[in-house]
PDB file of C-alpha atoms and ligand atoms in Angstrom:
ATOM      1  CA  MET X 708      -1.717  28.746   4.090  1.00  0.00           C
ATOM      2  CA  VAL X 709      -3.980  25.689   1.938  1.00  0.00           C
ATOM      3  CA  ASN X 710      -2.087  24.459  -1.558  1.00  0.00           C
ATOM      4  CA  ILE X 711      -5.057  25.756  -3.766  1.00  0.00           C
ATOM      5  CA  SER X 712      -4.797  22.737  -6.386  1.00  0.00           C
ATOM      6  CA  ILE X 713      -3.807  20.272  -3.617  1.00  0.00           C
ATOM      7  CA  ASN X 714      -7.135  20.997  -2.509  1.00  0.00           C
ATOM      8  CA  GLU X 715      -8.584  20.583  -5.312  1.00  0.00           C
ATOM      9  CA  ASN X 716      -7.248  17.342  -6.159  1.00  0.00           C
ATOM     10  CA  ILE X 717      -8.362  15.831  -3.075  1.00  0.00           C
ATOM     11  CA  LYS X 718     -11.998  16.829  -3.755  1.00  0.00           C
ATOM     12  CA  GLU X 719     -11.298  15.456  -6.768  1.00  0.00           C
ATOM     13  CA  ILE X 720     -10.209  12.016  -5.568  1.00  0.00           C
ATOM     14  CA  GLU X 721     -13.301  11.900  -2.899  1.00  0.00           C
ATOM     15  CA  ARG X 722     -15.558  12.930  -5.621  1.00  0.00           C
ATOM     16  CA  LYS X 723     -14.228   9.816  -7.537  1.00  0.00           C
ATOM     17  CA  ILE X 724     -14.143   7.238  -4.665  1.00  0.00           C
ATOM     18  CA  ASN X 725     -17.784   8.276  -3.340  1.00  0.00           C
ATOM     19  CA  GLU X 726     -19.006   7.337  -7.128  1.00  0.00           C
ATOM     20  CA  ALA X 727     -17.377   4.581  -7.519  1.00  0.00           C
ATOM     21  CA  CYS X 728     -18.610   3.251  -3.918  1.00  0.00           C
ATOM     22  CA  LYS X 729     -21.631   4.631  -4.917  1.00  0.00           C
ATOM     23  CA  ARG X 730     -21.859   2.072  -8.333  1.00  0.00           C
ATOM     24  CA  THR X 731     -20.968  -0.395  -6.337  1.00  0.00           C
ATOM     25  CA  ASN X 732     -23.776   0.370  -3.218  1.00  0.00           C
ATOM     26  CA  ARG X 733     -20.352   0.182  -0.748  1.00  0.00           C
ATOM     27  CA  SER X 734     -19.807   2.576   2.070  1.00  0.00           C
ATOM     28  CA  ARG X 735     -17.023   5.341   1.917  1.00  0.00           C
ATOM     29  CA  GLU X 736     -16.012   4.640   5.423  1.00  0.00           C
ATOM     30  CA  ASP X 737     -14.983   0.715   3.684  1.00  0.00           C
ATOM     31  CA  ILE X 738     -11.922   2.581   1.177  1.00  0.00           C
ATOM     32  CA  ASN X 739      -8.662   4.116   3.443  1.00  0.00           C
ATOM     33  CA  LEU X 740      -7.520   6.882   1.292  1.00  0.00           C
ATOM     34  CA  ILE X 741      -3.157   6.371   0.975  1.00  0.00           C
ATOM     35  CA  ALA X 742      -1.087   9.742  -0.220  1.00  0.00           C
ATOM     36  CA  VAL X 743       1.652   8.320  -1.773  1.00  0.00           C
ATOM     37  CA  THR X 744       4.372  11.197  -0.974  1.00  0.00           C
ATOM     38  CA  LYS X 745       7.256  10.020  -3.062  1.00  0.00           C
ATOM     39  CA  THR X 746       9.280  12.936  -4.619  1.00  0.00           C
ATOM     40  CA  ILE X 747       7.152  15.349  -2.328  1.00  0.00           C
ATOM     41  CA  SER X 748       8.570  17.486  -0.299  1.00  0.00           C
ATOM     42  CA  VAL X 749       7.547  17.459   4.030  1.00  0.00           C
ATOM     43  CA  ASP X 750       6.083  21.038   2.855  1.00  0.00           C
ATOM     44  CA  ILE X 751       3.795  19.618   0.789  1.00  0.00           C
ATOM     45  CA  ILE X 752       3.407  17.221   2.239  1.00  0.00           C
ATOM     46  CA  SER X 753       2.748  19.081   5.984  1.00  0.00           C
ATOM     47  CA  GLU X 754      -0.423  21.053   3.496  1.00  0.00           C
ATOM     48  CA  ALA X 755      -1.940  17.427   2.078  1.00  0.00           C
ATOM     49  CA  ILE X 756      -1.811  16.711   5.834  1.00  0.00           C
ATOM     50  CA  GLU X 757      -3.857  19.521   6.816  1.00  0.00           C
ATOM     51  CA  LEU X 758      -6.297  19.044   4.416  1.00  0.00           C
ATOM     52  CA  GLY X 759      -6.501  15.541   6.137  1.00  0.00           C
ATOM     53  CA  MET X 760      -5.191  13.221   4.890  1.00  0.00           C
ATOM     54  CA  THR X 761      -3.451  10.446   7.527  1.00  0.00           C
ATOM     55  CA  ASP X 762      -1.915   8.019   5.743  1.00  0.00           C
ATOM     56  CA  ILE X 763       1.287   8.467   4.065  1.00  0.00           C
ATOM     57  CA  GLY X 764       2.743   5.468   1.288  1.00  0.00           C
ATOM     58  CA  GLU X 765       6.428   5.820   0.658  1.00  0.00           C
ATOM     59  CA  ASN X 766       8.338   3.669  -1.541  1.00  0.00           C
ATOM     60  CA  LYS X 767      11.761   4.054  -0.378  1.00  0.00           C
ATOM     61  CA  VAL X 768      13.306   3.532   3.352  1.00  0.00           C
ATOM     62  CA  GLN X 769      15.635   6.424   2.877  1.00  0.00           C
ATOM     63  CA  GLU X 770      12.631   8.826   2.164  1.00  0.00           C
ATOM     64  CA  ILE X 771      10.993   7.425   5.578  1.00  0.00           C
ATOM     65  CA  THR X 772      13.885   7.729   7.513  1.00  0.00           C
ATOM     66  CA  ALA X 773      14.003  11.643   6.039  1.00  0.00           C
ATOM     67  CA  LYS X 774      10.382  12.198   6.360  1.00  0.00           C
ATOM     68  CA  TYR X 775       9.369  11.138   9.487  1.00  0.00           C
ATOM     69  CA  ASP X 776      11.101  12.842  12.005  1.00  0.00           C
ATOM     70  CA  ALA X 777      10.255  16.231   9.952  1.00  0.00           C
ATOM     71  CA  LEU X 778       6.101  15.232  10.034  1.00  0.00           C
ATOM     72  CA  ASN X 779       6.388  13.994  13.710  1.00  0.00           C
ATOM     73  CA  ASP X 780       4.006  15.864  15.295  1.00  0.00           C
ATOM     74  CA  TYR X 781       1.409  14.879  13.379  1.00  0.00           C
ATOM     75  CA  ASP X 782      -0.669  12.023  14.159  1.00  0.00           C
ATOM     76  CA  LEU X 783       0.515   9.506  10.865  1.00  0.00           C
ATOM     77  CA  THR X 784      -0.344   6.443   9.464  1.00  0.00           C
ATOM     78  CA  TRP X 785       3.516   5.007   7.701  1.00  0.00           C
ATOM     79  CA  HIS X 786       2.857   2.559   4.700  1.00  0.00           C
ATOM     80  CA  MET X 787       5.784   1.142   2.894  1.00  0.00           C
ATOM     81  CA  ILE X 788       4.636   0.613  -0.172  1.00  0.00           C
ATOM     82  CA  GLY X 789       7.677  -0.571  -2.285  1.00  0.00           C
ATOM     83  CA  HIS X 790       9.926  -3.179  -2.374  1.00  0.00           C
ATOM     84  CA  LEU X 791      12.318  -3.273   0.724  1.00  0.00           C
ATOM     85  CA  GLN X 792      15.780  -4.715   0.482  1.00  0.00           C
ATOM     86  CA  SER X 793      16.363  -6.870   3.588  1.00  0.00           C
ATOM     87  CA  ASN X 794      19.431  -5.128   4.707  1.00  0.00           C
ATOM     88  CA  LYS X 795      16.708  -1.265   4.943  1.00  0.00           C
ATOM     89  CA  VAL X 796      14.786  -3.019   7.493  1.00  0.00           C
ATOM     90  CA  LYS X 797      16.170  -2.333  10.648  1.00  0.00           C
ATOM     91  CA  TYR X 798      15.833   1.946   9.687  1.00  0.00           C
ATOM     92  CA  ILE X 799      12.259   1.685   8.972  1.00  0.00           C
ATOM     93  CA  ILE X 800      11.097  -1.102  11.253  1.00  0.00           C
ATOM     94  CA  ASP X 801       9.652   1.027  14.378  1.00  0.00           C
ATOM     95  CA  LYS X 802       8.148   3.649  11.772  1.00  0.00           C
ATOM     96  CA  VAL X 803       6.216   2.141   9.571  1.00  0.00           C
ATOM     97  CA  ASP X 804       2.205   0.758  10.104  1.00  0.00           C
ATOM     98  CA  LEU X 805       2.090  -1.001   7.617  1.00  0.00           C
ATOM     99  CA  ILE X 806       4.656  -3.149   5.240  1.00  0.00           C
ATOM    100  CA  HIS X 807       2.884  -3.863   1.775  1.00  0.00           C
ATOM    101  CA  SER X 808       5.657  -5.627   0.528  1.00  0.00           C
ATOM    102  CA  LEU X 809       6.497  -9.496   1.749  1.00  0.00           C
ATOM    103  CA  ASP X 810       7.059 -10.828  -0.981  1.00  0.00           C
ATOM    104  CA  ARG X 811       9.504 -13.738   0.406  1.00  0.00           C
ATOM    105  CA  LYS X 812      10.605 -15.710   2.775  1.00  0.00           C
ATOM    106  CA  SER X 813      14.593 -13.751   3.890  1.00  0.00           C
ATOM    107  CA  LEU X 814      11.960 -10.291   3.537  1.00  0.00           C
ATOM    108  CA  ALA X 815      10.434 -12.184   5.862  1.00  0.00           C
ATOM    109  CA  LYS X 816      12.715 -13.764   8.199  1.00  0.00           C
ATOM    110  CA  GLU X 817      14.615  -9.972   8.694  1.00  0.00           C
ATOM    111  CA  LEU X 818      11.172  -8.392   8.935  1.00  0.00           C
ATOM    112  CA  ASN X 819      10.773 -11.225  11.993  1.00  0.00           C
ATOM    113  CA  LYS X 820      14.103 -10.938  13.598  1.00  0.00           C
ATOM    114  CA  ARG X 821      14.161  -7.417  13.996  1.00  0.00           C
ATOM    115  CA  ALA X 822      10.549  -6.830  14.996  1.00  0.00           C
ATOM    116  CA  LYS X 823      11.097  -9.404  17.762  1.00  0.00           C
ATOM    117  CA  LYS X 824      14.615  -6.976  18.783  1.00  0.00           C
ATOM    118  CA  ILE X 825      12.459  -4.014  19.705  1.00  0.00           C
ATOM    119  CA  ASP X 826       9.115  -6.374  21.143  1.00  0.00           C
ATOM    120  CA  ARG X 827       6.560  -4.878  18.325  1.00  0.00           C
ATOM    121  CA  VAL X 828       4.527  -6.880  15.921  1.00  0.00           C
ATOM    122  CA  ILE X 829       4.538  -6.157  12.333  1.00  0.00           C
ATOM    123  CA  ASN X 830       1.801  -5.808  10.541  1.00  0.00           C
ATOM    124  CA  ALA X 831       2.617  -7.099   6.546  1.00  0.00           C
ATOM    125  CA  LEU X 832       0.165  -7.238   3.142  1.00  0.00           C
ATOM    126  CA  VAL X 833       1.157 -10.259   0.816  1.00  0.00           C
ATOM    127  CA  GLN X 834       1.855  -8.638  -2.473  1.00  0.00           C
ATOM    128  CA  VAL X 835       0.631 -10.796  -5.599  1.00  0.00           C
ATOM    129  CA  ASN X 836       1.762 -10.281  -9.048  1.00  0.00           C
ATOM    130  CA  ILE X 837      -1.346 -11.427 -10.624  1.00  0.00           C
ATOM    131  CA  ALA X 838      -0.318 -10.937 -14.018  1.00  0.00           C
ATOM    132  CA  GLU X 839       2.766 -11.950 -13.763  1.00  0.00           C
ATOM    133  CA  GLU X 840       4.884  -9.436 -14.984  1.00  0.00           C
ATOM    134  CA  GLU X 841       8.402  -9.759 -15.420  1.00  0.00           C
ATOM    135  CA  SER X 842       9.129  -6.766 -14.436  1.00  0.00           C
ATOM    136  CA  LYS X 843       6.716  -6.352 -11.016  1.00  0.00           C
ATOM    137  CA  PHE X 844       7.629  -8.022  -7.608  1.00  0.00           C
ATOM    138  CA  GLY X 845       5.321 -10.009  -5.867  1.00  0.00           C
ATOM    139  CA  LEU X 846       4.080 -13.970  -5.252  1.00  0.00           C
ATOM    140  CA  LYS X 847       2.908 -15.935  -7.947  1.00  0.00           C
ATOM    141  CA  LYS X 848      -1.479 -16.293  -7.407  1.00  0.00           C
ATOM    142  CA  GLU X 849      -0.410 -20.355  -6.564  1.00  0.00           C
ATOM    143  CA  ASP X 850       2.414 -19.470  -4.833  1.00  0.00           C
ATOM    144  CA  VAL X 851       0.974 -17.572  -1.875  1.00  0.00           C
ATOM    145  CA  MET X 852      -1.121 -20.064   0.546  1.00  0.00           C
ATOM    146  CA  ASP X 853       2.200 -21.847   1.076  1.00  0.00           C
ATOM    147  CA  PHE X 854       3.522 -18.781   1.496  1.00  0.00           C
ATOM    148  CA  LEU X 855       1.497 -17.652   4.403  1.00  0.00           C
ATOM    149  CA  LYS X 856       2.066 -21.318   5.794  1.00  0.00           C
ATOM    150  CA  MET X 857       5.955 -20.350   6.276  1.00  0.00           C
ATOM    151  CA  LEU X 858       4.446 -17.280   7.763  1.00  0.00           C
ATOM    152  CA  GLU X 859       3.229 -19.254  10.771  1.00  0.00           C
ATOM    153  CA  GLY X 860       6.942 -19.861  11.708  1.00  0.00           C
ATOM    154  CA  TYR X 861       7.585 -15.667  11.919  1.00  0.00           C
ATOM    155  CA  PRO X 862       5.438 -15.064  15.163  1.00  0.00           C
ATOM    156  CA  TYR X 863       5.778 -11.325  14.862  1.00  0.00           C
ATOM    157  CA  ILE X 864       4.341 -11.145  11.593  1.00  0.00           C
ATOM    158  CA  LYS X 865       0.320 -10.336  11.354  1.00  0.00           C
ATOM    159  CA  VAL X 866      -0.523 -10.604   8.084  1.00  0.00           C
ATOM    160  CA  LYS X 867      -3.721  -8.147   7.326  1.00  0.00           C
ATOM    161  CA  GLY X 868      -4.027  -8.895   3.595  1.00  0.00           C
ATOM    162  CA  LEU X 869      -2.401  -8.575   0.233  1.00  0.00           C
ATOM    163  CA  MET X 870      -1.301  -5.714  -1.864  1.00  0.00           C
ATOM    164  CA  VAL X 871      -1.311  -5.636  -5.439  1.00  0.00           C
ATOM    165  CA  MET X 872       0.053  -3.859  -8.672  1.00  0.00           C
ATOM    166  CA  ALA X 873      -1.947  -4.011 -11.919  1.00  0.00           C
ATOM    167  CA  PRO X 874       0.188  -3.651 -15.366  1.00  0.00           C
ATOM    168  CA  TYR X 875       0.368  -0.332 -16.969  1.00  0.00           C
ATOM    169  CA  ALA X 876      -2.793   0.128 -19.236  1.00  0.00           C
ATOM    170  CA  GLU X 877      -3.629   3.010 -21.763  1.00  0.00           C
ATOM    171  CA  GLU X 878      -6.999   1.566 -20.579  1.00  0.00           C
ATOM    172  CA  SER X 879      -7.668   0.927 -16.924  1.00  0.00           C
ATOM    173  CA  GLU X 880     -10.843  -1.185 -17.935  1.00  0.00           C
ATOM    174  CA  ASN X 881      -8.749  -4.440 -19.121  1.00  0.00           C
ATOM    175  CA  VAL X 882      -6.970  -4.500 -15.834  1.00  0.00           C
ATOM    176  CA  ARG X 883     -10.854  -5.005 -13.948  1.00  0.00           C
ATOM    177  CA  TYR X 884      -9.748  -8.726 -14.354  1.00  0.00           C
ATOM    178  CA  VAL X 885      -6.427  -7.921 -12.022  1.00  0.00           C
ATOM    179  CA  PHE X 886      -8.432  -6.651  -9.364  1.00  0.00           C
ATOM    180  CA  ARG X 887     -11.313  -9.547  -9.462  1.00  0.00           C
ATOM    181  CA  ASP X 888      -8.483 -11.890  -9.635  1.00  0.00           C
ATOM    182  CA  ALA X 889      -6.657 -10.495  -5.877  1.00  0.00           C
ATOM    183  CA  LYS X 890     -10.740 -10.227  -4.312  1.00  0.00           C
ATOM    184  CA  ALA X 891     -11.655 -13.903  -5.112  1.00  0.00           C
ATOM    185  CA  LEU X 892      -7.671 -14.485  -3.516  1.00  0.00           C
ATOM    186  CA  PHE X 893      -8.251 -12.629  -1.083  1.00  0.00           C
ATOM    187  CA  GLU X 894     -11.903 -13.574  -0.074  1.00  0.00           C
ATOM    188  CA  LYS X 895     -10.421 -17.939  -0.131  1.00  0.00           C
ATOM    189  CA  ILE X 896      -7.334 -16.798   2.268  1.00  0.00           C
ATOM    190  CA  LYS X 897     -10.337 -15.298   4.732  1.00  0.00           C
ATOM    191  CA  LYS X 898     -11.978 -18.604   4.761  1.00  0.00           C
ATOM    192  CA  LYS X 899      -9.002 -20.612   5.472  1.00  0.00           C
ATOM    193  CA  GLU X 900      -9.103 -19.083   8.862  1.00  0.00           C
ATOM    194  CA  LEU X 901      -5.404 -18.724   9.484  1.00  0.00           C
ATOM    195  CA  SER X 902      -4.317 -18.358  12.594  1.00  0.00           C
ATOM    196  CA  ASN X 903      -0.795 -15.502  11.771  1.00  0.00           C
ATOM    197  CA  VAL X 904      -3.372 -14.261   8.945  1.00  0.00           C
ATOM    198  CA  GLU X 905      -6.106 -11.549   9.252  1.00  0.00           C
ATOM    199  CA  MET X 906      -7.860 -10.731   6.189  1.00  0.00           C
ATOM    200  CA  LYS X 907      -8.713  -7.114   6.447  1.00  0.00           C
ATOM    201  CA  TYR X 908      -7.060  -5.149   4.046  1.00  0.00           C
ATOM    202  CA  LEU X 909      -6.207  -5.574   0.322  1.00  0.00           C
ATOM    203  CA  SER X 910      -4.200  -2.343  -1.178  1.00  0.00           C
ATOM    204  CA  MET X 911      -4.623  -1.886  -4.731  1.00  0.00           C
ATOM    205  CA  GLY X 912      -5.473   0.549  -7.125  1.00  0.00           C
ATOM    206  CA  MET X 913      -3.341   3.780  -7.838  1.00  0.00           C
ATOM    207  CA  THR X 914      -4.269   7.488  -9.720  1.00  0.00           C
ATOM    208  CA  ASN X 915      -5.186   5.806 -13.056  1.00  0.00           C
ATOM    209  CA  ASP X 916      -7.161   2.958 -11.667  1.00  0.00           C
ATOM    210  CA  PHE X 917      -8.577   3.324  -8.185  1.00  0.00           C
ATOM    211  CA  GLU X 918     -12.208   3.808  -9.204  1.00  0.00           C
ATOM    212  CA  ILE X 919     -11.769   0.272 -11.268  1.00  0.00           C
ATOM    213  CA  ALA X 920      -9.900  -1.154  -7.942  1.00  0.00           C
ATOM    214  CA  ILE X 921     -12.703  -0.272  -5.292  1.00  0.00           C
ATOM    215  CA  GLU X 922     -15.129  -1.513  -7.616  1.00  0.00           C
ATOM    216  CA  GLU X 923     -14.208  -4.332  -7.247  1.00  0.00           C
ATOM    217  CA  GLY X 924     -13.177  -4.734  -3.188  1.00  0.00           C
ATOM    218  CA  ALA X 925     -10.151  -2.479  -2.221  1.00  0.00           C
ATOM    219  CA  ASN X 926      -9.945  -0.753   0.362  1.00  0.00           C
ATOM    220  CA  LEU X 927      -7.184   0.862   0.796  1.00  0.00           C
ATOM    221  CA  ILE X 928      -6.253   2.678  -2.579  1.00  0.00           C
ATOM    222  CA  ARG X 929      -2.643   4.320  -3.298  1.00  0.00           C
ATOM    223  CA  VAL X 930      -2.429   7.772  -4.750  1.00  0.00           C
ATOM    224  CA  GLY X 931       0.062  10.179  -5.491  1.00  0.00           C
ATOM    225  CA  THR X 932       0.149  11.811  -9.002  1.00  0.00           C
ATOM    226  CA  GLY X 933      -3.939  12.474  -8.221  1.00  0.00           C
ATOM    227  CA  ILE X 934      -3.209  14.180  -5.229  1.00  0.00           C
ATOM    228  CA  PHE X 935       0.342  16.004  -5.531  1.00  0.00           C
ATOM    229  CA  GLY X 936       0.545  16.272  -9.412  1.00  0.00           C
ATOM    230  CA  LYS X 937       3.150  14.743 -11.480  1.00  0.00           C
ATOM    231  CA  ARG X 938       6.143  13.736 -10.048  1.00  0.00           C
ATOM    232  CA  LYS X 939       9.414  15.440 -10.982  1.00  0.00           C
ATOM    233  CA  TYR X 940      12.560  13.380 -10.215  1.00  0.00           C
ATOM    234  CA  LYS X 941      15.774  14.631  -9.435  1.00  0.00           C
ATOM    235  CA  GLU X 942      18.108  13.837 -11.711  1.00  0.00           C
ATOM    236  CA  GLU X 943      20.362  10.546 -10.180  1.00  0.00           C
TER     237      GLU X 943
HETATM  238  C1  PLP U 771       4.401   5.392  -6.963  1.00  0.00           C
HETATM  239  C2  PLP U 771       3.087   4.305  -6.442  1.00  0.00           C
HETATM  240  C3  PLP U 771       1.933   4.675  -6.267  1.00  0.00           C
HETATM  241  C4  PLP U 771       0.974   5.892  -6.482  1.00  0.00           C
HETATM  242  O1  PLP U 771       1.403   6.006  -8.173  1.00  0.00           O
HETATM  243  P1  PLP U 771       0.116   6.915  -8.525  1.00  0.00           P
HETATM  244  O2  PLP U 771       0.458   6.431  -9.951  1.00  0.00           O
HETATM  245  O3  PLP U 771       1.089   8.186  -8.776  1.00  0.00           O
HETATM  246  O4  PLP U 771      -1.038   7.235  -7.691  1.00  0.00           O
HETATM  247  C5  PLP U 771       1.115   3.436  -5.750  1.00  0.00           C
HETATM  248  N1  PLP U 771       1.703   2.271  -5.548  1.00  0.00           N
HETATM  249  C6  PLP U 771       2.696   2.292  -5.532  1.00  0.00           C
HETATM  250  C7  PLP U 771       3.753   1.300  -4.980  1.00  0.00           C
HETATM  251  C8  PLP U 771       3.698   3.066  -5.736  1.00  0.00           C
HETATM  252  O5  PLP U 771       4.989   2.654  -5.951  1.00  0.00           O
END
């Protein structure tokens, strides 16, 4: 059974992605859409997968471990997009394909240790706090280069790009500078040709701002509400 509203929602997202690509002469194939499934049940996620979603984004380790086995029949790419505590790395190291939230040395150390243990190189994006918001995780722009150099000491981590979250804005046009800054940093790092770094993915843009993010160079966008509707959080 196809869930009508998810079907309609995905079509609408696709339309907007295509429009943003057209405006900036980009190709739709350059853009990877991650369905952000936090708080969404396995049944509903399955429907989105049947409608073509291949990339799943979660921000909590518990939700990944709870849903991973149930969705094992599908060929999925799993993204850890939220803040990652070092002591929980061991639960997801063999499950996720890309970690978007590498933001500190202690986490790098643990990722490297756990990846080595299962003899698998883990792909990660360095999270950058472009707007330097107190409430958000991520490195300051000016600290990213040193951080990447430090990561050369952790051979089981391959850096695949950057992840950025824009500040909340009533008018999404106001965060365009954040995406533009991120893209400039992305290109600057790319030129350095560091051995442990392949600048492939620029993860930015959510339901409210993904069109602007695409216009400014995002190639991984993370969309939850736009696909599944407003999230209902259970009372703790
Ligand atoms: C929840 C979340 C998203 C998706 O947000 P929506 O506004 O629902 O599209 C994207 N990225 C991160 C890191 C998130 O936690």
